[in-house]
PDB file of C-alpha atoms in Angstrom:
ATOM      1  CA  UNK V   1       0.000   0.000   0.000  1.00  0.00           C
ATOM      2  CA  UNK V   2       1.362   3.536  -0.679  1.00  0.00           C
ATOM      3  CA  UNK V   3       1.723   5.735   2.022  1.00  0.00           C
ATOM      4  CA  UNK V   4       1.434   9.355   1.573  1.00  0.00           C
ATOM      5  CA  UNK V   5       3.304  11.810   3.588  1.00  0.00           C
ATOM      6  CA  UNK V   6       0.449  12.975   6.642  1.00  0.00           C
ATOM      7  CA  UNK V   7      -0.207  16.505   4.614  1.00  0.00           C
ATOM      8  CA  UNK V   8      -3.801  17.283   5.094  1.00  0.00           C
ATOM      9  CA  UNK V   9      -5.553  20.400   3.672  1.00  0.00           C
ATOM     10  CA  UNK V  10      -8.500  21.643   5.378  1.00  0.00           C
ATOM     11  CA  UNK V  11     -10.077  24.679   3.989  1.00  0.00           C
ATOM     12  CA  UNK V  12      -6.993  25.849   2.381  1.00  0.00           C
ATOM     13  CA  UNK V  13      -4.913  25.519   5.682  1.00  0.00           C
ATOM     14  CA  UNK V  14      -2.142  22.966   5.075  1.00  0.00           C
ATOM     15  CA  UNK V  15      -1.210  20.347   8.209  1.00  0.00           C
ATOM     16  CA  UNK V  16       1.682  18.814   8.188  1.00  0.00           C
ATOM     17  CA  UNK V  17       1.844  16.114  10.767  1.00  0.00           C
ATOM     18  CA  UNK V  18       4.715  14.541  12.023  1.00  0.00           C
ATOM     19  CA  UNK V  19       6.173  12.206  14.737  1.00  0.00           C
ATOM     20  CA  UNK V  20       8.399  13.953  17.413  1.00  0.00           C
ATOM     21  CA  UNK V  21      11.064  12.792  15.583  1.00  0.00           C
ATOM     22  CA  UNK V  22      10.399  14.664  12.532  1.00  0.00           C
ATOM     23  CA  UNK V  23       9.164  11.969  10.398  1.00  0.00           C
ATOM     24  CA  UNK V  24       5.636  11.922   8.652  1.00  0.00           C
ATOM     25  CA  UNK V  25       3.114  10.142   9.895  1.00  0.00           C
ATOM     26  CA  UNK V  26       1.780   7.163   8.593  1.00  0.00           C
ATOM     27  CA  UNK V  27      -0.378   4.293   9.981  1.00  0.00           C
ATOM     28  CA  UNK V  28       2.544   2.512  11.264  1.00  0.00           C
ATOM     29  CA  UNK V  29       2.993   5.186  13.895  1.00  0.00           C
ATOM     30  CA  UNK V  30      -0.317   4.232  15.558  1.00  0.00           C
ATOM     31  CA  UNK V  31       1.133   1.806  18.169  1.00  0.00           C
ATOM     32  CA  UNK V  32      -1.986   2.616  20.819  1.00  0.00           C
ATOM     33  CA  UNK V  33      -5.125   0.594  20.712  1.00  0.00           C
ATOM     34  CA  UNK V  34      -8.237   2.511  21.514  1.00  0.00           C
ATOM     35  CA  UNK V  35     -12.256   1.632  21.310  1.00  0.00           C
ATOM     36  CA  UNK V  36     -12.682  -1.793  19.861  1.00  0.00           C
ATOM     37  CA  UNK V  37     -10.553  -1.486  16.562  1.00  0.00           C
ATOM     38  CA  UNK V  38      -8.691   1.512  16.347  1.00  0.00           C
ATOM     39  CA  UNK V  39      -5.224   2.448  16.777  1.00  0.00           C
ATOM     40  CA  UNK V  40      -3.522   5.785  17.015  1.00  0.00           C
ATOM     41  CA  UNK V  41      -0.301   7.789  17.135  1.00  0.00           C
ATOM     42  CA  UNK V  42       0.790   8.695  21.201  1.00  0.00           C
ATOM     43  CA  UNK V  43       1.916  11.526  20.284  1.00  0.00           C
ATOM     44  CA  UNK V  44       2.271  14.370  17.323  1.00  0.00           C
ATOM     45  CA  UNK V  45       3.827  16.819  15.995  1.00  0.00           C
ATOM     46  CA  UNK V  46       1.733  19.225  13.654  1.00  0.00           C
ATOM     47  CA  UNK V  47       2.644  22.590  11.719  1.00  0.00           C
ATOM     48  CA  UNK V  48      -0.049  24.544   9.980  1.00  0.00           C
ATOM     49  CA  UNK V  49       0.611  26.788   6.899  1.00  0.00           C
ATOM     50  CA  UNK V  50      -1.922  29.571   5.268  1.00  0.00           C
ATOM     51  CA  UNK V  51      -0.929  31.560   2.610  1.00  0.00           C
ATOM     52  CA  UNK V  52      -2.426  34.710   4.285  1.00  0.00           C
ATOM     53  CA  UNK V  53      -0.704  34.131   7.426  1.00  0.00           C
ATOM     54  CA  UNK V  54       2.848  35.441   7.288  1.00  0.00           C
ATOM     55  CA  UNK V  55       3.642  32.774  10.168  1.00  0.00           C
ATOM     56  CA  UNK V  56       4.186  29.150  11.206  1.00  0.00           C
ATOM     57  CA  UNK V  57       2.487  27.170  14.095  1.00  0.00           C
ATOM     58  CA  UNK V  58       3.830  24.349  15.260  1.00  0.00           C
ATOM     59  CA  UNK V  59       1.550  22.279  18.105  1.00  0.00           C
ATOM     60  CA  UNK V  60       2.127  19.169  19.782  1.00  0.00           C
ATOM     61  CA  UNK V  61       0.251  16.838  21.720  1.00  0.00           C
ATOM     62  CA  UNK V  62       0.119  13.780  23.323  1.00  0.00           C
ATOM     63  CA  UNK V  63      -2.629  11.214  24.227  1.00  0.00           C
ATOM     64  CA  UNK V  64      -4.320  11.846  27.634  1.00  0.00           C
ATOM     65  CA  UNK V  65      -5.350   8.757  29.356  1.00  0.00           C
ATOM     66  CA  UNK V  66      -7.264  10.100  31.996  1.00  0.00           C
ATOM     67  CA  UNK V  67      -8.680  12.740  29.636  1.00  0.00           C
ATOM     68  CA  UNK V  68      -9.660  10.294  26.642  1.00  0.00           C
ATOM     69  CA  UNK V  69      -7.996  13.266  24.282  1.00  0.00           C
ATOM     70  CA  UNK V  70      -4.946  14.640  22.796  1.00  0.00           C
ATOM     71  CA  UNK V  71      -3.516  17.786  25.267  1.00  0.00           C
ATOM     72  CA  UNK V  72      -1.478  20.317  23.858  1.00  0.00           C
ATOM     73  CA  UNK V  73       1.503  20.570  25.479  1.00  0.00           C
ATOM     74  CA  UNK V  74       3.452  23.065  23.574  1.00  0.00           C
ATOM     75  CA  UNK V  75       2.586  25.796  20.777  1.00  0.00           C
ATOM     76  CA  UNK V  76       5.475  27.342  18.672  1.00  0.00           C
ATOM     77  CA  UNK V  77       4.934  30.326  16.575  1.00  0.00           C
ATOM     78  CA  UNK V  78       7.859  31.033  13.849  1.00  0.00           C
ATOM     79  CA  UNK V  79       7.898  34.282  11.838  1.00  0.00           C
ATOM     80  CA  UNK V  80       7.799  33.624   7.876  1.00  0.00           C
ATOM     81  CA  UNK V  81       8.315  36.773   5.990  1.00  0.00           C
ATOM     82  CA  UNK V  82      11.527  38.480   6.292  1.00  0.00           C
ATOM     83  CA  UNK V  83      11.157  41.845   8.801  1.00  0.00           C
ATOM     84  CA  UNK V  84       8.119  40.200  10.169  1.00  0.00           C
ATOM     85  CA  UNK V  85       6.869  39.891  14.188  1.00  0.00           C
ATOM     86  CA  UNK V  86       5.395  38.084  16.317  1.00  0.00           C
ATOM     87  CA  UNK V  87       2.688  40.485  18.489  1.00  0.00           C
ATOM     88  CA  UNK V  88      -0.574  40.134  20.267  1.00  0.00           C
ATOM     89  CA  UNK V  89      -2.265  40.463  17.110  1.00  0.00           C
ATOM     90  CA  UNK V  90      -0.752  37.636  15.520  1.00  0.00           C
ATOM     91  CA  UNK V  91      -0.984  34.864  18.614  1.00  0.00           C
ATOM     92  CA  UNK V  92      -4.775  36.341  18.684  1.00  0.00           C
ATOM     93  CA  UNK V  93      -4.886  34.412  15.401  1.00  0.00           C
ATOM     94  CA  UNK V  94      -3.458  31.138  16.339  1.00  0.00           C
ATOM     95  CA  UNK V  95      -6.028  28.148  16.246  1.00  0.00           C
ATOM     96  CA  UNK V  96      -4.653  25.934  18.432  1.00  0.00           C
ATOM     97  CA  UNK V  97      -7.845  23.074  18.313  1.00  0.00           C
ATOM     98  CA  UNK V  98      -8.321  23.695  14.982  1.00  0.00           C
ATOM     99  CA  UNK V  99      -4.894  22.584  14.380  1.00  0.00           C
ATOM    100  CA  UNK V 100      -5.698  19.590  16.955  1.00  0.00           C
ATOM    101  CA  UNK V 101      -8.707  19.329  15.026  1.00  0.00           C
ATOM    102  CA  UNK V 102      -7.556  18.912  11.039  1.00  0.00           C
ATOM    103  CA  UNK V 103      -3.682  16.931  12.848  1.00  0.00           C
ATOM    104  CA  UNK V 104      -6.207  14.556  14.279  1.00  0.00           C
ATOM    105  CA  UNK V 105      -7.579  12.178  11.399  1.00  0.00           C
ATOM    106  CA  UNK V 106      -3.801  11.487  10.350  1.00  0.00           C
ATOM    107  CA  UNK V 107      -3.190   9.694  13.647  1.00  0.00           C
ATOM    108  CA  UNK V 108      -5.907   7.265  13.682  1.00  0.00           C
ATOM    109  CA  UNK V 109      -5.343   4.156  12.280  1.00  0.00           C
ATOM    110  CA  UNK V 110      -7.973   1.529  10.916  1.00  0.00           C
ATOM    111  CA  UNK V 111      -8.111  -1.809   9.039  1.00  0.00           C
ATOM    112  CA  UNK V 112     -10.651  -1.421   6.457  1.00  0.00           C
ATOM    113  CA  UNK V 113     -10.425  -5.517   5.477  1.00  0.00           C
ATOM    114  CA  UNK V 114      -8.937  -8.405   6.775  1.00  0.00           C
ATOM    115  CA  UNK V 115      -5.423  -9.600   5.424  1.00  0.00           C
ATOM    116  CA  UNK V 116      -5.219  -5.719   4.488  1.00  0.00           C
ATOM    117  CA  UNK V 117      -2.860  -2.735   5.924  1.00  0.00           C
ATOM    118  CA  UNK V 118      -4.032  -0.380   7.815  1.00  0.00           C
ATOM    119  CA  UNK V 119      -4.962   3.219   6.784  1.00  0.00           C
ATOM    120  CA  UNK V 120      -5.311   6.036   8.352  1.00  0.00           C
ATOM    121  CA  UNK V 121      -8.633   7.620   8.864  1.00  0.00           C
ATOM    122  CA  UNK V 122      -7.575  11.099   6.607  1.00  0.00           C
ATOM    123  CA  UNK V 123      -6.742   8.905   3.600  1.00  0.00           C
ATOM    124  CA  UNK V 124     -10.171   7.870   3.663  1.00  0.00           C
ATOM    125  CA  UNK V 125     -11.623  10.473   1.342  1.00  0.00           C
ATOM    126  CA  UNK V 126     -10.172  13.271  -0.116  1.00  0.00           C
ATOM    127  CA  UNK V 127     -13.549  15.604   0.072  1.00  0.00           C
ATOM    128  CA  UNK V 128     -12.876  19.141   1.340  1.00  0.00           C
ATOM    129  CA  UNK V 129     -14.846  19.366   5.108  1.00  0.00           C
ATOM    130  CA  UNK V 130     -15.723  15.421   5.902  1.00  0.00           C
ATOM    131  CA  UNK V 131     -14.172  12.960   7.280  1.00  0.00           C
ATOM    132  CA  UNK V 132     -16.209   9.893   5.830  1.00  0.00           C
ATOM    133  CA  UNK V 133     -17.090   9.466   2.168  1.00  0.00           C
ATOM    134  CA  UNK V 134     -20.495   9.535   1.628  1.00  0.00           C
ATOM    135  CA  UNK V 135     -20.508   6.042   0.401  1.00  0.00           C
ATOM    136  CA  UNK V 136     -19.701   5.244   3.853  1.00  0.00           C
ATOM    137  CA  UNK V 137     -21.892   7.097   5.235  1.00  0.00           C
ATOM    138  CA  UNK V 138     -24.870   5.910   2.833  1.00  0.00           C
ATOM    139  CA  UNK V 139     -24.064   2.457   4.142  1.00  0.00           C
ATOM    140  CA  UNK V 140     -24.319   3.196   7.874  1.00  0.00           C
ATOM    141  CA  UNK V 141     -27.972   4.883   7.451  1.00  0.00           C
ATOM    142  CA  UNK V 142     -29.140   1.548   6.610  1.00  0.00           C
ATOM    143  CA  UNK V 143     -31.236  -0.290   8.729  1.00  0.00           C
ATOM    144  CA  UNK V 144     -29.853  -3.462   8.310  1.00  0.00           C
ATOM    145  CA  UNK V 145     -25.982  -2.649   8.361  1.00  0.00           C
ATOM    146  CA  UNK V 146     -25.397  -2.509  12.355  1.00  0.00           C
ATOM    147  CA  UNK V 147     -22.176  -3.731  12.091  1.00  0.00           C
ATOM    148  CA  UNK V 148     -21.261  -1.146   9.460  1.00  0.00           C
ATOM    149  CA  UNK V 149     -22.885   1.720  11.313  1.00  0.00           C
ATOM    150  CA  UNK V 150     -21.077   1.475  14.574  1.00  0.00           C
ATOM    151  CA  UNK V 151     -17.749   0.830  13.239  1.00  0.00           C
ATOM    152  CA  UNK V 152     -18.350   4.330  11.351  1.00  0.00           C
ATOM    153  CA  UNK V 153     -19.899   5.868  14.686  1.00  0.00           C
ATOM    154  CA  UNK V 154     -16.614   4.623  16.584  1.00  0.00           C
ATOM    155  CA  UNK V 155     -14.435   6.081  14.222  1.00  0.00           C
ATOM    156  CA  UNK V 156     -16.299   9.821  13.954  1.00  0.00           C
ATOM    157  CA  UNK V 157     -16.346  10.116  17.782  1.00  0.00           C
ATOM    158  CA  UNK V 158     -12.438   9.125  18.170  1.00  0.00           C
ATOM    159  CA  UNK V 159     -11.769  11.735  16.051  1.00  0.00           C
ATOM    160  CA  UNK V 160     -14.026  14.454  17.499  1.00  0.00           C
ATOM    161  CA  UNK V 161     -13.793  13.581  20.697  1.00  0.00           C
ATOM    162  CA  UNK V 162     -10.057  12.870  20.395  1.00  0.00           C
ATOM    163  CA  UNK V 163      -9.317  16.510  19.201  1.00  0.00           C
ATOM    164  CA  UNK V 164     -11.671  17.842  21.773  1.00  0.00           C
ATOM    165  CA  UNK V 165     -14.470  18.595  19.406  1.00  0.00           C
ATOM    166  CA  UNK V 166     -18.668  17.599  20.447  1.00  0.00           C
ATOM    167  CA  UNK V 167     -19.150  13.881  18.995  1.00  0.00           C
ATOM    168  CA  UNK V 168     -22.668  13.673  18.910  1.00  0.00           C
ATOM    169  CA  UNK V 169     -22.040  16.811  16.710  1.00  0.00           C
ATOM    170  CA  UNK V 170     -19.739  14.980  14.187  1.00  0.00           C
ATOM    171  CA  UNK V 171     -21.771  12.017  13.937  1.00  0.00           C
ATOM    172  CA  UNK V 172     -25.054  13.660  13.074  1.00  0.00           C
ATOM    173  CA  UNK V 173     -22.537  16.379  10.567  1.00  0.00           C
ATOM    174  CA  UNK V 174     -21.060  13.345   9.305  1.00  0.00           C
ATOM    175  CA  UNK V 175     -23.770  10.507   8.795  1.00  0.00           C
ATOM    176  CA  UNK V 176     -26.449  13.278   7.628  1.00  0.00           C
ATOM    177  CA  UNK V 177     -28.750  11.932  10.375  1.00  0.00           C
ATOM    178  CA  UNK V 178     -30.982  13.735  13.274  1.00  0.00           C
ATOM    179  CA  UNK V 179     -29.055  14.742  16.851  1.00  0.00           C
ATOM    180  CA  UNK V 180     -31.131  12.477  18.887  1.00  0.00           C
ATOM    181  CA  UNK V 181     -30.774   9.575  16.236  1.00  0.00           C
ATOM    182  CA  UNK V 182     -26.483  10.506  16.364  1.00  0.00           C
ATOM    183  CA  UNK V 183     -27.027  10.867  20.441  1.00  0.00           C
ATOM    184  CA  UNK V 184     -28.696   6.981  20.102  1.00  0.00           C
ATOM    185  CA  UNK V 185     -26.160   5.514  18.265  1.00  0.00           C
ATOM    186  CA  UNK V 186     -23.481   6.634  20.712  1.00  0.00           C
ATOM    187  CA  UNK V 187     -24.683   5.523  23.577  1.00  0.00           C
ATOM    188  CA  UNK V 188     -25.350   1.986  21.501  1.00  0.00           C
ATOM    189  CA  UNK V 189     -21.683   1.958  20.746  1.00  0.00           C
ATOM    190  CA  UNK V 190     -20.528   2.677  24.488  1.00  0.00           C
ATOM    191  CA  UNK V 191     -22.693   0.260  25.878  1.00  0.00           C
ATOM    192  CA  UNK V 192     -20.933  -2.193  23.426  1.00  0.00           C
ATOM    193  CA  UNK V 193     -17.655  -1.188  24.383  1.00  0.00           C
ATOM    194  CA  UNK V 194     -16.902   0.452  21.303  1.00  0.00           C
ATOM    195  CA  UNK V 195     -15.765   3.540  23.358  1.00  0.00           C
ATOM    196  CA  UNK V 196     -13.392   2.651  25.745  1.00  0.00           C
ATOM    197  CA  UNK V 197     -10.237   4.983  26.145  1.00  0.00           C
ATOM    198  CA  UNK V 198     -12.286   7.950  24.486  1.00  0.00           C
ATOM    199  CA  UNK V 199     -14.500  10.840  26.392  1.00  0.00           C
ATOM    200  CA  UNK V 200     -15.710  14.644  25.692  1.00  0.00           C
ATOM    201  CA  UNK V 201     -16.310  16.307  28.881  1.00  0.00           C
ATOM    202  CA  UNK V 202     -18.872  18.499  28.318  1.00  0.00           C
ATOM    203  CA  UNK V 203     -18.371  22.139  29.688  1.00  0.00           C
ATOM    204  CA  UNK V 204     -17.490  23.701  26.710  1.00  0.00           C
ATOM    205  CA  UNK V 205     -20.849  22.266  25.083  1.00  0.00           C
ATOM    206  CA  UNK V 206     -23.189  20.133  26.737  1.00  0.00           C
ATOM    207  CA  UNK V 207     -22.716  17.373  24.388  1.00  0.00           C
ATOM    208  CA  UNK V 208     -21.330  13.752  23.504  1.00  0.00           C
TER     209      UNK V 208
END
């Protein structure tokens, strides 16, 4: 299987995610197990470019047992224009879970069929804004693919929930289905242990 360098664009921002070490991500660096089938990176290293931002960030995180999340645990912000500065204006713009957000889906790791590689969960589609293609998605609104529908549910709340974002959120966003019917699936999907090692603590948003 090729593996692509972890270079995501969201909305025109670049992420370039990397291990501590400096080497790109790939599925291979996803050496801890989470929920019932899903692996991911411990830690990252991610640096966001925009081509109206005359600056680099650079975050990293690790994986939070106790939280069920990635924390941040360092921000760097590099000038990139020659006689620029760093000021309050510019850390004002710094998007620190954004960056979390888009790094995210590069460190999750999935098998997609037996006797395959993994992949991780951003080389899943290539669509601007989602994280699932819709073929996927199509599949899990059926009533009779269960199976289908909760591995998909599993892998939309590691990712939100994993970056800090509301899951229930992302699952309804994501599966084009009602907030109580994305709220019912969930809880289906704790209860089956599909969960474990993942949490959003609501405070921020009563949600998840």
């Amino acid at each position: 299987m090729h593996i692509r360098d972890a270079e995501r664009q969201t909305k025109g921002v670049i992420v370039d995610v990397r291990t501590l070490e400096g080497d790109p991500v790939t599925w291979r660096d996803a050496t801890l197990a989470i929920g019932s089938a899903l692996h991911i990176v411990p830690a990252f290293r991610a640096t966001v470019k925009e081509a109206d931002v005359p600056y680099d960030t650079t975050v990293q995180a690790h994986y939070d047992n106790e939280l069920g999340r990635y924390r941040v645990t360092s921000v760097n912000v590099v000038n990139a224009e020659p006689g620029g500065e760093i000021n309050g204006a510019a850390l004002r713009r710094v998007r620190v879970q954004e960056i979390v957000q888009a790094a995210t889906p590069s460190c999750i790791a999935i098998t997609l069929e037996d006797g395959n590689d993994p992949t991780t969960v951003s080389e899943l589609t290539t669509v601007e804004g989602r994280l699932v293609p819709e073929w996927m998605a199509k599949q899990a609104r059926q009533r009779a693919n269960k199976e289908a529908r909760m591995d998909l549910v599993e892998l939309i709340y590691s990712a939100a929930a994993l970056s800090g974002q509301p899951p229930t959120k992302a699952v309804q966003a994501e599966l084009n289905v009602p907030y109580r019917t994305a709220a019912d699936w969930i809880s289906k999907a704790r209860t089956a242990g599909r969960l474990e090692g993942m949490s959003y603590i609501a405070g921020r948003q009563a949600d998840g």
